[in-house]
């Protein structure tokens, strides 16, 4: 029987119905037989009649089993020739849209030499107000020497993912140091900053779970959310009332369906300092909401790590929030630490899961396309050891030298300059800002616009110039830059 | 029946020696002419081929293409399932004991304050981790403390609580032969030209960049690398990215989207799968390296259009890999190229494992088959493996690369590549191309091809079941049973050989395997030592499953029927 089913999947349901009915029928007369004859008469099936019916049913089943199955997608009405014609006629879109002649692809700025405080952009020597080298560690000799020593010991590449001989002792050391620095139980490192939060989110948040996200969340958070396939609810940028409103709404919905609510995980995903706005997140309020509504908090600290707080531990230290109240902190090592890669830290309970995510996940479902793991960790080559060593040395410097603090009035070392009044369209705004950037670039201040993929961003931030202040810039340089930007704006906006 | 040779639809041996495939049904010479890459018969083909076997123009397969996936013996399959059954039963038993606190539970637990939260993971999610993986966890993540070259040093670690935690003894196991790293051409080095160049750049540039390509992190070094990579690949332009995994997962979404169709090989790497999923395109999966399956999907897709609306698809993109890292198989590229041309689909070729490792001059699978790189629309690969660095690239037409420069997620949002890493790639690539004025790179490519053939043949002669193509430096050896995964890893390490073992999540449940990666840095002595040890452990653990006994004959004519003649 089973074998027949396998070959004729489409008749399966019919046969099941038939079996069910025949069982019911064979039972019914037997039951009836124990009762009165009259009942049998009202049913209208005599003993002979029942066996006749049984016979008919069996014949019917046989007919169903051997009848031709019908396909849902029947292509038989197309002849070979027609199929060929369709294939001949089909023209795909070009792989990439043709670039129009009037709008050629914008070329990148070319930086020759090291991208540190004094930077040469397109042949012009400038002071760097554009890259996220907040602590000036990119050009630090101690960091370079440490990296060099590591290079001489381990070579450059790791030639494998962490699981397959891609774990080096320096990786373990860096993880240990980061955990100690952040005062969390555990930390793990990723080989690519962008991939850190983007692969950490889907390791926890799955289909059916709910994630509350700030509208200004950066692109890698958006990608992580997309990969998680969870239910995503946006709240207005840094608006705690709006968040609470959504949380309340969710609470009401949960009361309607408490069974579902018991297995629906909830997360709030926020950034310490927002890449897209330069604003700081109101962490103490978030923690209050966390316990009130039982939602976990994931915090992305790529900009705030190494910048906020007395020791550079980020936004938790800045507000004096207990770091254990945050479920997961992720940050990249590409800004303050001036290396490459990223890390996640938190309690062992949370972190261990990422390392095992691969195995834990696949155990439930081996369907090839369902890949909801912390893939950035499991499947990618590990961080080159020399970059890990550089990050360790950078951490050393941060721990020793408390004087390394970002100067400037604003709390955020990266802030955005937007046009007060839009000129009408995004394109012309971008052009105006671009002229300001070029004006400054000609006068020895390197700036950059914040670039976005306009079609991909969920909530596209307005065009802006992102200015970055670092410890290396002197008072005079800051003054000069401020005046120059003012001057440029006056000249160009007039 | 016994032997399951994977063969494409159009390549049965036609002439007597059974080696050269001429095309039936494919126009001769349409892409196959050996124009620019002349096959160096003497250098590339190993000793057991005769020169008469080599390429006839017009054939879509110019060299013997031999891949084998021997069927799992029935008894082994049954025993393997039983093994998992017993493990699962014991797992439930121990979970029961843990629940009643009879056995100590090592799992980390939730904070007291958050006990009332919805649990972060369902209990059953961790069943596999807790009860199966934990038993053999010591076979993975072994920390090393030297260059991952032909030999490496491993930090010794012990566990007193059945692998829940590890303690480092402080001792170092020296000179373990490395059969696990993807160091195909042996460029994982801490001295020599490449390392010197990288050292110089470290001092000049530092290690970080602190900005994105699109903003102010586009260094002259990056431009240099991209020009060189384009030249190396034989394409118009190329672009480099900081992480191989992200090259796939962040660029596929830039190329296809809603209304497009992705046809993906069932064994594609997770990064390709993730990229396909993030793109929002419809994904259909074809059987591994099965051209009939692919053609059927292509045909159906064009004839029926999109589901429900029946609108024609905007684009169809085929995703394949050069060498499949778990199977050791090589993509049937000539077939795919002709299918792609016939059905006007686009082809995305991931050469993570094949670039540098295949082809007479290391240009990857395209050169291996003597095809024109321009027939592949998107040439993707990584720098992690053969080049001993990190990152990935995409090569193709200038239009494609210009488009990616403005639309790739990676270029706009991710920090650029570290300068010393870039320099390592430039130096090693120049070495392979011979631009450094030596033939060292070329020698490495040849050495790898020889090592691969030697190593694979020896293992087959010993009676192990080896998967994949004879030319693939990725050599999976079947272990099947769950208990043998851990046992093999440990026994090998005990004898100073570092190997990679792979189990259920990464492979089908009964096909656990060990994977060796052959490197050009391996000397013949090292390979022989490794082979002897594998032989010894193979006898110990009874791993010689193969029912085809190969006659160890060096001048055996190259003929796939050699296998088929064998009886059980």
PDB file of N, CA and C in Angstrom, chain B residues 91-135:
ATOM      1  N   UNK B  91      20.485   9.684  24.674  1.00  0.00           N
ATOM      2  CA  UNK B  91      20.264  11.117  24.837  1.00  0.00           C
ATOM      3  C   UNK B  91      19.002  11.376  25.630  1.00  0.00           C
ATOM      4  N   UNK B  92      17.931  10.684  25.257  1.00  0.00           N
ATOM      5  CA  UNK B  92      16.672  10.879  25.978  1.00  0.00           C
ATOM      6  C   UNK B  92      16.811  10.431  27.427  1.00  0.00           C
ATOM      7  N   UNK B  93      17.484   9.320  27.602  1.00  0.00           N
ATOM      8  CA  UNK B  93      17.668   8.809  28.957  1.00  0.00           C
ATOM      9  C   UNK B  93      18.413   9.822  29.810  1.00  0.00           C
ATOM     10  N   UNK B  94      19.478  10.375  29.236  1.00  0.00           N
ATOM     11  CA  UNK B  94      20.284  11.312  30.025  1.00  0.00           C
ATOM     12  C   UNK B  94      19.546  12.616  30.249  1.00  0.00           C
ATOM     13  N   UNK B  95      18.770  13.037  29.256  1.00  0.00           N
ATOM     14  CA  UNK B  95      17.959  14.231  29.458  1.00  0.00           C
ATOM     15  C   UNK B  95      16.974  14.013  30.598  1.00  0.00           C
ATOM     16  N   UNK B  96      16.455  12.801  30.667  1.00  0.00           N
ATOM     17  CA  UNK B  96      15.528  12.455  31.732  1.00  0.00           C
ATOM     18  C   UNK B  96      16.238  12.540  33.087  1.00  0.00           C
ATOM     19  N   UNK B  97      17.467  11.983  33.111  1.00  0.00           N
ATOM     20  CA  UNK B  97      18.234  12.025  34.365  1.00  0.00           C
ATOM     21  C   UNK B  97      18.570  13.470  34.746  1.00  0.00           C
ATOM     22  N   UNK B  98      18.868  14.271  33.732  1.00  0.00           N
ATOM     23  CA  UNK B  98      19.204  15.664  34.021  1.00  0.00           C
ATOM     24  C   UNK B  98      17.993  16.398  34.567  1.00  0.00           C
ATOM     25  N   UNK B  99      16.860  16.078  34.015  1.00  0.00           N
ATOM     26  CA  UNK B  99      15.652  16.756  34.447  1.00  0.00           C
ATOM     27  C   UNK B  99      15.379  16.473  35.916  1.00  0.00           C
ATOM     28  N   UNK B 100      15.670  15.244  36.320  1.00  0.00           N
ATOM     29  CA  UNK B 100      15.442  14.885  37.719  1.00  0.00           C
ATOM     30  C   UNK B 100      16.684  15.128  38.558  1.00  0.00           C
ATOM     31  N   UNK B 101      17.627  15.861  38.005  1.00  0.00           N
ATOM     32  CA  UNK B 101      18.832  16.279  38.723  1.00  0.00           C
ATOM     33  C   UNK B 101      19.666  15.105  39.226  1.00  0.00           C
ATOM     34  N   UNK B 102      19.517  13.962  38.559  1.00  0.00           N
ATOM     35  CA  UNK B 102      20.349  12.827  38.927  1.00  0.00           C
ATOM     36  C   UNK B 102      21.717  12.991  38.274  1.00  0.00           C
ATOM     37  N   UNK B 103      21.688  13.497  37.029  1.00  0.00           N
ATOM     38  CA  UNK B 103      22.956  13.801  36.375  1.00  0.00           C
ATOM     39  C   UNK B 103      23.142  15.303  36.390  1.00  0.00           C
ATOM     40  N   UNK B 104      24.381  15.699  36.579  1.00  0.00           N
ATOM     41  CA  UNK B 104      24.656  17.133  36.641  1.00  0.00           C
ATOM     42  C   UNK B 104      24.512  17.750  35.249  1.00  0.00           C
ATOM     43  N   UNK B 105      23.836  18.876  35.173  1.00  0.00           N
ATOM     44  CA  UNK B 105      23.666  19.530  33.873  1.00  0.00           C
ATOM     45  C   UNK B 105      24.676  20.653  33.740  1.00  0.00           C
ATOM     46  N   UNK B 106      25.429  20.620  32.658  1.00  0.00           N
ATOM     47  CA  UNK B 106      26.493  21.607  32.485  1.00  0.00           C
ATOM     48  C   UNK B 106      26.032  22.830  31.712  1.00  0.00           C
ATOM     49  N   UNK B 107      24.821  22.781  31.189  1.00  0.00           N
ATOM     50  CA  UNK B 107      24.366  23.915  30.381  1.00  0.00           C
ATOM     51  C   UNK B 107      24.406  25.204  31.187  1.00  0.00           C
ATOM     52  N   UNK B 108      24.782  26.274  30.521  1.00  0.00           N
ATOM     53  CA  UNK B 108      24.673  27.578  31.149  1.00  0.00           C
ATOM     54  C   UNK B 108      23.191  27.862  31.356  1.00  0.00           C
ATOM     55  N   UNK B 109      22.881  28.589  32.378  1.00  0.00           N
ATOM     56  CA  UNK B 109      21.460  28.834  32.642  1.00  0.00           C
ATOM     57  C   UNK B 109      21.123  30.318  32.608  1.00  0.00           C
ATOM     58  N   UNK B 110      19.868  30.564  32.500  1.00  0.00           N
ATOM     59  CA  UNK B 110      19.337  31.922  32.431  1.00  0.00           C
ATOM     60  C   UNK B 110      19.542  32.638  33.769  1.00  0.00           C
ATOM     61  N   UNK B 111      19.673  33.974  33.702  1.00  0.00           N
ATOM     62  CA  UNK B 111      19.804  34.748  34.948  1.00  0.00           C
ATOM     63  C   UNK B 111      18.516  34.665  35.758  1.00  0.00           C
ATOM     64  N   UNK B 112      18.678  34.845  37.053  1.00  0.00           N
ATOM     65  CA  UNK B 112      17.525  34.790  37.957  1.00  0.00           C
ATOM     66  C   UNK B 112      16.479  35.833  37.542  1.00  0.00           C
ATOM     67  N   UNK B 113      16.950  37.036  37.190  1.00  0.00           N
ATOM     68  CA  UNK B 113      16.024  38.129  36.859  1.00  0.00           C
ATOM     69  C   UNK B 113      15.216  37.854  35.592  1.00  0.00           C
ATOM     70  N   UNK B 114      15.750  36.979  34.758  1.00  0.00           N
ATOM     71  CA  UNK B 114      15.102  36.804  33.468  1.00  0.00           C
ATOM     72  C   UNK B 114      14.423  35.447  33.337  1.00  0.00           C
ATOM     73  N   UNK B 115      14.191  34.809  34.475  1.00  0.00           N
ATOM     74  CA  UNK B 115      13.576  33.489  34.437  1.00  0.00           C
ATOM     75  C   UNK B 115      12.213  33.496  33.751  1.00  0.00           C
ATOM     76  N   UNK B 116      11.534  34.662  33.860  1.00  0.00           N
ATOM     77  CA  UNK B 116      10.171  34.679  33.339  1.00  0.00           C
ATOM     78  C   UNK B 116      10.105  35.021  31.862  1.00  0.00           C
ATOM     79  N   UNK B 117      11.239  35.324  31.288  1.00  0.00           N
ATOM     80  CA  UNK B 117      11.251  35.663  29.868  1.00  0.00           C
ATOM     81  C   UNK B 117      10.936  34.416  29.043  1.00  0.00           C
ATOM     82  N   UNK B 118      10.518  34.661  27.830  1.00  0.00           N
ATOM     83  CA  UNK B 118      10.346  33.527  26.921  1.00  0.00           C
ATOM     84  C   UNK B 118      11.719  32.898  26.725  1.00  0.00           C
ATOM     85  N   UNK B 119      11.852  31.578  26.897  1.00  0.00           N
ATOM     86  CA  UNK B 119      13.191  30.968  26.810  1.00  0.00           C
ATOM     87  C   UNK B 119      13.894  31.312  25.499  1.00  0.00           C
ATOM     88  N   UNK B 120      15.181  31.565  25.599  1.00  0.00           N
ATOM     89  CA  UNK B 120      15.938  31.967  24.419  1.00  0.00           C
ATOM     90  C   UNK B 120      16.035  30.824  23.422  1.00  0.00           C
ATOM     91  N   UNK B 121      16.128  29.598  23.917  1.00  0.00           N
ATOM     92  CA  UNK B 121      16.086  28.484  22.986  1.00  0.00           C
ATOM     93  C   UNK B 121      15.190  27.405  23.542  1.00  0.00           C
ATOM     94  N   UNK B 122      14.536  26.770  22.627  1.00  0.00           N
ATOM     95  CA  UNK B 122      13.711  25.636  23.021  1.00  0.00           C
ATOM     96  C   UNK B 122      14.638  24.507  23.444  1.00  0.00           C
ATOM     97  N   UNK B 123      14.174  23.725  24.388  1.00  0.00           N
ATOM     98  CA  UNK B 123      15.024  22.688  24.922  1.00  0.00           C
ATOM     99  C   UNK B 123      15.440  21.675  23.862  1.00  0.00           C
ATOM    100  N   UNK B 124      14.505  21.311  23.009  1.00  0.00           N
ATOM    101  CA  UNK B 124      14.828  20.261  22.045  1.00  0.00           C
ATOM    102  C   UNK B 124      15.826  20.749  21.008  1.00  0.00           C
ATOM    103  N   UNK B 125      15.916  22.081  20.842  1.00  0.00           N
ATOM    104  CA  UNK B 125      16.878  22.604  19.876  1.00  0.00           C
ATOM    105  C   UNK B 125      18.283  22.135  20.227  1.00  0.00           C
ATOM    106  N   UNK B 126      18.520  22.002  21.505  1.00  0.00           N
ATOM    107  CA  UNK B 126      19.871  21.675  21.925  1.00  0.00           C
ATOM    108  C   UNK B 126      20.102  20.186  22.110  1.00  0.00           C
ATOM    109  N   UNK B 127      19.112  19.397  21.800  1.00  0.00           N
ATOM    110  CA  UNK B 127      19.253  17.959  22.028  1.00  0.00           C
ATOM    111  C   UNK B 127      20.485  17.404  21.323  1.00  0.00           C
ATOM    112  N   UNK B 128      20.614  17.769  20.081  1.00  0.00           N
ATOM    113  CA  UNK B 128      21.729  17.267  19.283  1.00  0.00           C
ATOM    114  C   UNK B 128      23.064  17.740  19.850  1.00  0.00           C
ATOM    115  N   UNK B 129      23.112  19.042  20.177  1.00  0.00           N
ATOM    116  CA  UNK B 129      24.335  19.600  20.740  1.00  0.00           C
ATOM    117  C   UNK B 129      24.732  18.871  22.019  1.00  0.00           C
ATOM    118  N   UNK B 130      23.745  18.729  22.909  1.00  0.00           N
ATOM    119  CA  UNK B 130      24.002  18.205  24.232  1.00  0.00           C
ATOM    120  C   UNK B 130      24.396  16.730  24.181  1.00  0.00           C
ATOM    121  N   UNK B 131      23.713  15.982  23.351  1.00  0.00           N
ATOM    122  CA  UNK B 131      23.850  14.529  23.464  1.00  0.00           C
ATOM    123  C   UNK B 131      24.713  13.879  22.391  1.00  0.00           C
ATOM    124  N   UNK B 132      24.851  14.529  21.251  1.00  0.00           N
ATOM    125  CA  UNK B 132      25.657  13.901  20.207  1.00  0.00           C
ATOM    126  C   UNK B 132      26.954  14.678  19.955  1.00  0.00           C
ATOM    127  N   UNK B 133      26.791  15.980  19.702  1.00  0.00           N
ATOM    128  CA  UNK B 133      27.965  16.787  19.373  1.00  0.00           C
ATOM    129  C   UNK B 133      28.930  16.843  20.553  1.00  0.00           C
ATOM    130  N   UNK B 134      28.384  16.963  21.759  1.00  0.00           N
ATOM    131  CA  UNK B 134      29.234  17.155  22.928  1.00  0.00           C
ATOM    132  C   UNK B 134      30.189  15.983  23.134  1.00  0.00           C
ATOM    133  N   UNK B 135      29.793  14.798  22.696  1.00  0.00           N
ATOM    134  CA  UNK B 135      30.647  13.625  22.883  1.00  0.00           C
ATOM    135  C   UNK B 135      31.937  13.715  22.065  1.00  0.00           C
TER     136      UNK B 135
END
